[in-house]
CSV table of C-alpha atoms in Angstrom, one decimal:
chain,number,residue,atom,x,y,z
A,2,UNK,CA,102.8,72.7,26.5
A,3,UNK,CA,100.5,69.6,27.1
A,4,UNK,CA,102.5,67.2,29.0
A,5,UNK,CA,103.4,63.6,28.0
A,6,UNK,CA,99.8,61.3,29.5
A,7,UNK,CA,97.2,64.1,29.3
A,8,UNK,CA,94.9,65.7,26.9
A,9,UNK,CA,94.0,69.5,26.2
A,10,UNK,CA,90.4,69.9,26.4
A,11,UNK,CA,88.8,71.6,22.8
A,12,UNK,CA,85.4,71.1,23.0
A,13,UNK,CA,82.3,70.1,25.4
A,14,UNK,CA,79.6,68.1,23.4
A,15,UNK,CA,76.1,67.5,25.0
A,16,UNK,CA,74.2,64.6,23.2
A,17,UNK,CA,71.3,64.1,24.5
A,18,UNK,CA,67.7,62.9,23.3
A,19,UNK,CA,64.6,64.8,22.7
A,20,UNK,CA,63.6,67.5,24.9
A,21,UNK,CA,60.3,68.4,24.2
A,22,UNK,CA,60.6,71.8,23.4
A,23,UNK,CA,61.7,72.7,26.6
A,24,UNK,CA,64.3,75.4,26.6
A,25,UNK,CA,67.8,74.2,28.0
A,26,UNK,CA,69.6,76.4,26.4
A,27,UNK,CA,72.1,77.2,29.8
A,28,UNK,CA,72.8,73.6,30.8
A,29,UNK,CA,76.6,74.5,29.9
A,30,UNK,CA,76.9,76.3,32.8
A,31,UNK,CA,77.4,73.5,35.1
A,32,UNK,CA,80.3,72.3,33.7
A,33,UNK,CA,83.5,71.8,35.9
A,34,UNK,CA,85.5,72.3,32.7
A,35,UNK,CA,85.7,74.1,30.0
A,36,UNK,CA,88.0,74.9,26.7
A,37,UNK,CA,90.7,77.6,26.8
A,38,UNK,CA,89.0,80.7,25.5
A,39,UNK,CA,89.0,81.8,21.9
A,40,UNK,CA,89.9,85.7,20.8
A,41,UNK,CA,87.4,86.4,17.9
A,42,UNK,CA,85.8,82.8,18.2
A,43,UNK,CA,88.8,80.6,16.9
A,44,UNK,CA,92.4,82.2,18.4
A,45,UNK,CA,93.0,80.9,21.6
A,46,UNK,CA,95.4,84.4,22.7
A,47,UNK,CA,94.9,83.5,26.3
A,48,UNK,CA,96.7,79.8,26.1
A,49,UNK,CA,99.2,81.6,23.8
A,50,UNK,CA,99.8,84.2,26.0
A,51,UNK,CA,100.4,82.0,28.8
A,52,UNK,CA,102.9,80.0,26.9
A,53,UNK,CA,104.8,83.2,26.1
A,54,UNK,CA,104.3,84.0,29.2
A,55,UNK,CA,106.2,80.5,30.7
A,56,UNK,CA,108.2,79.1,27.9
A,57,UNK,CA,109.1,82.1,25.9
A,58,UNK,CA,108.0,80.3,22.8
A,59,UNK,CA,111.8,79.8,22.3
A,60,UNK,CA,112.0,84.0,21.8
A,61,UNK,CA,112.8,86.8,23.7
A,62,UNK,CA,113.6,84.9,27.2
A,63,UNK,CA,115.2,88.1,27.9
A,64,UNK,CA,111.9,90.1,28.2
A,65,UNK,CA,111.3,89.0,31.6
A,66,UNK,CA,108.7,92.1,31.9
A,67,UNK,CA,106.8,91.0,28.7
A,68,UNK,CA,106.6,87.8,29.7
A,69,UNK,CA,105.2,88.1,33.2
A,70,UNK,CA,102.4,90.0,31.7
A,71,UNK,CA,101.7,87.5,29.3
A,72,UNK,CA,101.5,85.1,31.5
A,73,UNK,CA,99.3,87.1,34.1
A,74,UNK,CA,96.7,87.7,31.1
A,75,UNK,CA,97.1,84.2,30.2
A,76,UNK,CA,95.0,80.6,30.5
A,77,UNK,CA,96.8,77.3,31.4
A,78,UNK,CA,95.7,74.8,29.3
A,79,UNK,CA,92.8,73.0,30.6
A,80,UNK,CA,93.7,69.2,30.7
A,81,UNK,CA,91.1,66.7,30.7
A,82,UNK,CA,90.6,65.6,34.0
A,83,UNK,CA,88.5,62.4,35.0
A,84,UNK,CA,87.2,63.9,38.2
A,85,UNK,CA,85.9,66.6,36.7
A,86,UNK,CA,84.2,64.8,34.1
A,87,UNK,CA,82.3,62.7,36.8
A,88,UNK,CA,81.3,66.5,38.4
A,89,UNK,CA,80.0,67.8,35.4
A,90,UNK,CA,77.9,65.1,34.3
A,91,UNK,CA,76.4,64.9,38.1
A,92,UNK,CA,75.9,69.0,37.6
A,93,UNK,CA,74.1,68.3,34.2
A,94,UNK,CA,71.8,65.9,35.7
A,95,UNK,CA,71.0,67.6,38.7
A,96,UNK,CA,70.3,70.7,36.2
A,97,UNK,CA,68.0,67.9,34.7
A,98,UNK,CA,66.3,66.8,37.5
A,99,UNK,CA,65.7,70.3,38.6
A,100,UNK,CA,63.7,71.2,35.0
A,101,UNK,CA,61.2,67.6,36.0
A,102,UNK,CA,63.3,65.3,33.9
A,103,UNK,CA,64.2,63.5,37.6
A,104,UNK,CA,65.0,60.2,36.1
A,105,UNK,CA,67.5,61.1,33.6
A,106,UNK,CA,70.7,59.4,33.0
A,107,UNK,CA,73.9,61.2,32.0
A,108,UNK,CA,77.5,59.2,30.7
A,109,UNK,CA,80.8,60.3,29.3
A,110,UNK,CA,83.2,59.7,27.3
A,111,UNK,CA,86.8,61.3,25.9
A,112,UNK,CA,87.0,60.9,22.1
A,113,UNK,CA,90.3,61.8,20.4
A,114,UNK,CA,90.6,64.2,18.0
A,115,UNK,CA,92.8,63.7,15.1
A,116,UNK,CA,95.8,66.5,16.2
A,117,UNK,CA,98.0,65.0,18.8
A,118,UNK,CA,97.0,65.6,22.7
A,119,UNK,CA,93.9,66.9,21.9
A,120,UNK,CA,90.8,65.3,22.4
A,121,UNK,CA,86.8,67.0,23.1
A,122,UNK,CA,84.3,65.3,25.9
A,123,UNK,CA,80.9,64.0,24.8
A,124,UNK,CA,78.2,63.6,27.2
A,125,UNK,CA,75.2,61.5,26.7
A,126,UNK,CA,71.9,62.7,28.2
A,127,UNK,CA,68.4,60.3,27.9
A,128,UNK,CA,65.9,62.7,29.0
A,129,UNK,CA,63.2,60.5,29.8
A,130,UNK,CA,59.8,61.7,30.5
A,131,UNK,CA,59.4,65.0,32.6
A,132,UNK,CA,57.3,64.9,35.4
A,133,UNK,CA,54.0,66.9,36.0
A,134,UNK,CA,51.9,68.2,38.9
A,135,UNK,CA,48.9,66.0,39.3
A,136,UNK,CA,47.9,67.9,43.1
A,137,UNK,CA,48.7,71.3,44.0
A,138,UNK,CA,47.6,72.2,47.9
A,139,UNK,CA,48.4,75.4,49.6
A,140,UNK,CA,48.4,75.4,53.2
A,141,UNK,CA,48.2,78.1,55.9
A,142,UNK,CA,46.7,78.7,59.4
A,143,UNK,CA,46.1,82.3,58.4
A,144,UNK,CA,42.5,82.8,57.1
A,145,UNK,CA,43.6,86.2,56.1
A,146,UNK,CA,46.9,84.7,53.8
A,147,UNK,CA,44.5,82.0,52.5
A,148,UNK,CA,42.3,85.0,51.0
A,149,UNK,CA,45.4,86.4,49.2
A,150,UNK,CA,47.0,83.1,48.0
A,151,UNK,CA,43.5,82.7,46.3
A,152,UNK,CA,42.7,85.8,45.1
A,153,UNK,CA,46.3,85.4,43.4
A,154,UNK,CA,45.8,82.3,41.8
A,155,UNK,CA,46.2,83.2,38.4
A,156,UNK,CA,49.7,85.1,39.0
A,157,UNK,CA,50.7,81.7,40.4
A,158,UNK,CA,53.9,80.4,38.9
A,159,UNK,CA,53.0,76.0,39.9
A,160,UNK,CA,49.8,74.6,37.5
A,161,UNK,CA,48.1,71.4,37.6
A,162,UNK,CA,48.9,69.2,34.9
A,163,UNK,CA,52.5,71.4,34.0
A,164,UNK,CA,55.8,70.4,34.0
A,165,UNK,CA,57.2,70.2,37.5
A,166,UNK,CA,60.0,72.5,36.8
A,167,UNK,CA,61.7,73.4,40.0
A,168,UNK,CA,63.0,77.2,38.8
A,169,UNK,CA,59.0,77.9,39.0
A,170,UNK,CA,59.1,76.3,42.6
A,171,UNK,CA,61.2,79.4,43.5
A,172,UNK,CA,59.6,81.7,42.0
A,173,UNK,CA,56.6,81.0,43.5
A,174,UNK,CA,58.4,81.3,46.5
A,175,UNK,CA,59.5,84.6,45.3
A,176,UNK,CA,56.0,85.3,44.5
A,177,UNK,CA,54.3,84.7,47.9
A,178,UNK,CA,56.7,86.5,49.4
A,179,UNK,CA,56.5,89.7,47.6
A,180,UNK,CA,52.7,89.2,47.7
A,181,UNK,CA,52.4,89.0,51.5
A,182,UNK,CA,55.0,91.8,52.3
A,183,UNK,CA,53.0,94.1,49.8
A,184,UNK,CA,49.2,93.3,51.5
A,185,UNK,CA,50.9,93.8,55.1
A,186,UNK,CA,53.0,91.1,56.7
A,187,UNK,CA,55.8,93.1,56.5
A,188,UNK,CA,57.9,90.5,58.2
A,189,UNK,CA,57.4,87.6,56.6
A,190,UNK,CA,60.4,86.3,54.7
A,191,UNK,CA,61.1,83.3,52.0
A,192,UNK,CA,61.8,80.8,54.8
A,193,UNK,CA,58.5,80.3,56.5
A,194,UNK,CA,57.4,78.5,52.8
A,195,UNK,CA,58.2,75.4,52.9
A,196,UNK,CA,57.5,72.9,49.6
A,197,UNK,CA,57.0,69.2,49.9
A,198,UNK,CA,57.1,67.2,46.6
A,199,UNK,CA,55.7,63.4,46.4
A,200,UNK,CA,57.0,61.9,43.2
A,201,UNK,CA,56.0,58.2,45.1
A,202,UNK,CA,52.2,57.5,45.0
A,203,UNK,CA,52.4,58.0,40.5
A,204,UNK,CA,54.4,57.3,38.0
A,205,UNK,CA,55.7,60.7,36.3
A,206,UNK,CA,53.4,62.7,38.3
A,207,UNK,CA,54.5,64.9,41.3
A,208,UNK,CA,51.9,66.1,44.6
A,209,UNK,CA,53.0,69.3,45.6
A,210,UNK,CA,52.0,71.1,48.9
A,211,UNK,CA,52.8,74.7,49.7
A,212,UNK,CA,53.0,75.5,53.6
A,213,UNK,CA,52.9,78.5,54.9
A,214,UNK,CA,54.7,78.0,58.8
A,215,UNK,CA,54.1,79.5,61.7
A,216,UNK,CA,56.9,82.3,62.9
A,217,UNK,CA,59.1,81.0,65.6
A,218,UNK,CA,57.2,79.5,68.9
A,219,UNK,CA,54.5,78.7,66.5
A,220,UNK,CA,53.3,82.3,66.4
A,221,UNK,CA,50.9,83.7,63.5
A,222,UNK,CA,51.8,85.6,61.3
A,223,UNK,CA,50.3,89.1,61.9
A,224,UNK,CA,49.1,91.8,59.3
A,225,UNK,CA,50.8,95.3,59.9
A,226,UNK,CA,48.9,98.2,60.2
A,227,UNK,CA,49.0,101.8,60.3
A,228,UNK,CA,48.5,103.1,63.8
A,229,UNK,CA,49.1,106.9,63.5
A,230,UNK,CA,50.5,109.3,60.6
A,231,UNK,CA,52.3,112.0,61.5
A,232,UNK,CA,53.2,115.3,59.0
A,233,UNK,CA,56.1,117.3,59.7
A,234,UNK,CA,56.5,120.5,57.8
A,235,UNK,CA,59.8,121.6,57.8
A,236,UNK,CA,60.5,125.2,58.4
């Protein structure tokens, strides 16, 4: 089934070097490719199944039926595929960069297994040093958000002297948002925060300012408030 040139992919190996107990546990998931799925964790029915499905496996050619659905429930065999390689390692060290390892390097390489046509992909991660926030500045033209944004500072998700880890920049997003909607600016949205991050004036150390933008035209943003309540009793 693996034509004459190629390779079937059977295993993804990530190599890389220490990461400071820091939890990377998903950085699979970028991966362009990935192995033919196992039934149970070792029988690959899907790649069978498609075979059936296409070749028959030299019985019951006769059975078109049978062998459509086989092959609709099946998985081609997933041939290693150079392109894809040089994806998935730019995928793993963007995923890198984006936990405050931004000067990581990541290579490949196709080692052969010892079956014929099959062969797994290794690749190499040095980590480096992470990153860490050495300034932290939050800035608004609102006197009234700057009251919040302070009163909340210890529900904030970006720390002085932490990891610049850029899943925390969005949730601090996240954060301010749900924190302004909640105290009255019910129409503020995620886009009017906008994050700059300096990684140029230190070395391994990252300025980060929060702004808070004006609304469109450079308006402020205004604090919603109740202007009448009305009670209707129904009948």
């Amino acid at each position: 089934v693996v034509p004459e040139g190629e390779q079937l992919l059977v295993h993804n190996k990530i190599v890389r070097s220490d990461m400071k107990n820091i939890d990377l546990s998903d950085e699979k998931l970028g991966l362009r490719q990935r192995p033919n799925r196992k039934l149970f964790g070792f029988v690959k029915f899907h790649l069978w199944s498609y075979q059936f499905g296409t070749k028959g496996l030299g019985i019951r050619k006769k059975q078109s039926k049978l062998r459509k659905l086989a092959e609709r429930i099946g998985e081609a065999p997933v041939l290693i595929d150079s392109s894809k390689m040089e994806t998935s390692a730019q995928r793993l060290s963007d995923y890198y960069f984006s936990r405050g390892f931004l000067d990581n390097e990541v290579t490949y390489k196709v080692v052969d297994k010892n079956r014929k046509k099959r062969a797994q992909v290794e690749y190499h991660v040095d980590l480096k040093t992470y990153h860490t926030i050495n300034t932290l500045q939050y800035t608004t033209s609102s006197m009234e958000i700057e009251k919040l944004l302070k009163e909340s500072y210890n529900r904030q998700h970006l720390k002085l002297g932490k990891r610049l880890d850029f899943n925390n920049i969005e949730k601090e997003r996240d954060s301010i948002t749900a924190l302004l909607r909640n105290n009255g600016f019910y129409h503020f949205n995620a886009s009017y925060i906008i994050f700059q991050v300096d990684t140029n004036q230190n070395k391994l150390l990252a300025d980060v300012v929060v702004n808070i933008n004006y609304r469109k035209n450079r308006e402020p943003h205004y604090k919603q408030r109740i202007d009448k309540i009305t009670v209707q009793i129904g009948e």
